């Protein structure tokens, strides 16, 4: 069985959370730069708790060492207080390249 290896260093700019503030009647987009600061290839993926409201482009990919990608994170317009959806959040996950990962991509 393959040994699990922790992911390499991933940096983001901005390095803190982003917050979508009112008004919510227009679509808002922020850009996040994801940087692979490690010496190995890594895969990244973005998860969101509310796919109807939050969108990320591109949602996943592979970064070579020292490579970066610019992600567009968008919050669609919605009527605040009139939805039954839970609060939205997203997370960046990373994984070092493994043999099975290379075959999948």
Tab-separated table of C-alpha atoms in Angstrom:
chain	number	residue	atom	x	y	z
A	1	UNK	CA	0.000	0.000	0.000
A	2	UNK	CA	1.312	3.465	-0.895
A	3	UNK	CA	2.484	5.630	1.954
A	4	UNK	CA	0.537	8.841	2.495
A	5	UNK	CA	2.627	11.973	2.015
A	6	UNK	CA	1.500	15.364	3.323
A	7	UNK	CA	0.928	17.996	0.636
A	8	UNK	CA	3.597	20.521	-0.233
A	9	UNK	CA	3.449	24.150	0.715
A	10	UNK	CA	0.536	26.033	-0.806
A	11	UNK	CA	0.370	29.794	-0.459
A	12	UNK	CA	-2.582	32.006	-1.286
A	13	UNK	CA	-2.794	35.716	-2.004
A	14	UNK	CA	-4.627	37.132	-0.190
A	15	UNK	CA	-3.482	34.866	2.634
A	16	UNK	CA	-6.565	35.516	4.801
A	17	UNK	CA	-10.211	34.756	4.192
A	18	UNK	CA	-12.224	36.732	1.676
A	19	UNK	CA	-15.630	38.087	2.634
A	20	UNK	CA	-18.496	38.953	0.315
A	21	UNK	CA	-20.333	41.949	1.804
A	22	UNK	CA	-23.759	43.401	0.985
A	23	UNK	CA	-25.384	44.396	-1.281
A	24	UNK	CA	-26.100	40.944	-2.645
A	25	UNK	CA	-28.165	42.095	-5.628
A	26	UNK	CA	-25.137	41.909	-7.946
A	27	UNK	CA	-22.626	39.167	-8.639
A	28	UNK	CA	-19.288	39.812	-6.891
A	29	UNK	CA	-15.962	38.269	-7.930
A	30	UNK	CA	-12.647	38.167	-6.074
A	31	UNK	CA	-9.391	36.751	-7.376
A	32	UNK	CA	-7.149	34.448	-5.360
A	33	UNK	CA	-3.655	33.477	-6.423
A	34	UNK	CA	-2.688	29.910	-5.414
A	35	UNK	CA	1.074	29.301	-5.423
A	36	UNK	CA	2.891	25.979	-5.210
A	37	UNK	CA	5.970	26.974	-3.216
A	38	UNK	CA	7.177	23.383	-2.852
A	39	UNK	CA	9.660	21.443	-4.985
A	40	UNK	CA	7.058	18.879	-6.168
A	41	UNK	CA	3.927	18.915	-8.314
A	42	UNK	CA	0.715	19.278	-6.351
A	43	UNK	CA	-2.959	18.993	-7.121
A	44	UNK	CA	-5.439	21.479	-5.716
A	45	UNK	CA	-9.200	21.447	-5.412
A	46	UNK	CA	-11.749	23.934	-4.120
A	47	UNK	CA	-14.736	22.777	-2.095
A	48	UNK	CA	-17.811	24.895	-1.409
A	49	UNK	CA	-20.816	24.308	0.818
A	50	UNK	CA	-23.206	26.107	-1.541
A	51	UNK	CA	-22.604	25.428	-5.231
A	52	UNK	CA	-25.689	27.467	-6.216
A	53	UNK	CA	-24.225	30.641	-4.731
A	54	UNK	CA	-20.424	30.307	-4.854
A	55	UNK	CA	-18.434	29.494	-7.969
A	56	UNK	CA	-14.707	28.972	-8.533
A	57	UNK	CA	-12.933	28.940	-11.884
A	58	UNK	CA	-10.881	26.792	-12.320
A	59	UNK	CA	-12.121	24.566	-9.449
A	60	UNK	CA	-9.164	22.147	-9.543
A	61	UNK	CA	-5.859	21.553	-11.239
A	62	UNK	CA	-2.217	20.574	-10.986
A	63	UNK	CA	0.603	23.016	-10.265
A	64	UNK	CA	4.255	22.365	-11.073
A	65	UNK	CA	6.897	23.492	-8.558
A	66	UNK	CA	6.861	27.292	-8.070
A	67	UNK	CA	3.870	27.591	-10.452
A	68	UNK	CA	0.827	29.734	-9.628
A	69	UNK	CA	-2.763	29.995	-10.827
A	70	UNK	CA	-5.278	32.830	-10.503
A	71	UNK	CA	-8.711	31.673	-9.336
A	72	UNK	CA	-11.917	33.669	-9.781
A	73	UNK	CA	-14.228	33.202	-6.785
A	74	UNK	CA	-17.742	34.497	-7.449
A	75	UNK	CA	-20.794	34.991	-5.272
A	76	UNK	CA	-24.001	35.124	-7.299
A	77	UNK	CA	-26.746	37.623	-6.483
A	78	UNK	CA	-29.336	36.487	-3.940
A	79	UNK	CA	-32.037	37.884	-1.655
A	80	UNK	CA	-30.433	38.073	1.798
A	81	UNK	CA	-32.657	36.691	4.559
A	82	UNK	CA	-35.112	35.089	2.129
A	83	UNK	CA	-33.161	31.907	1.435
A	84	UNK	CA	-33.134	28.718	3.438
A	85	UNK	CA	-29.593	27.835	2.330
A	86	UNK	CA	-26.912	27.475	5.032
A	87	UNK	CA	-24.067	30.013	5.137
A	88	UNK	CA	-21.553	29.456	2.341
A	89	UNK	CA	-17.887	28.660	2.705
A	90	UNK	CA	-15.044	27.339	0.582
A	91	UNK	CA	-11.747	25.628	1.296
A	92	UNK	CA	-8.544	25.028	-0.648
A	93	UNK	CA	-7.179	21.485	-0.452
A	94	UNK	CA	-3.881	20.263	-1.811
A	95	UNK	CA	-2.145	16.954	-2.361
A	96	UNK	CA	1.339	15.968	-3.450
A	97	UNK	CA	1.550	14.158	-6.743
A	98	UNK	CA	1.390	10.404	-6.354
A	99	UNK	CA	1.493	7.696	-8.976
A	100	UNK	CA	-2.295	7.193	-8.986
A	101	UNK	CA	-2.850	10.949	-9.147
A	102	UNK	CA	-0.721	11.280	-12.262
A	103	UNK	CA	-2.683	8.515	-13.993
A	104	UNK	CA	-6.016	10.166	-13.174
A	105	UNK	CA	-4.955	13.498	-14.615
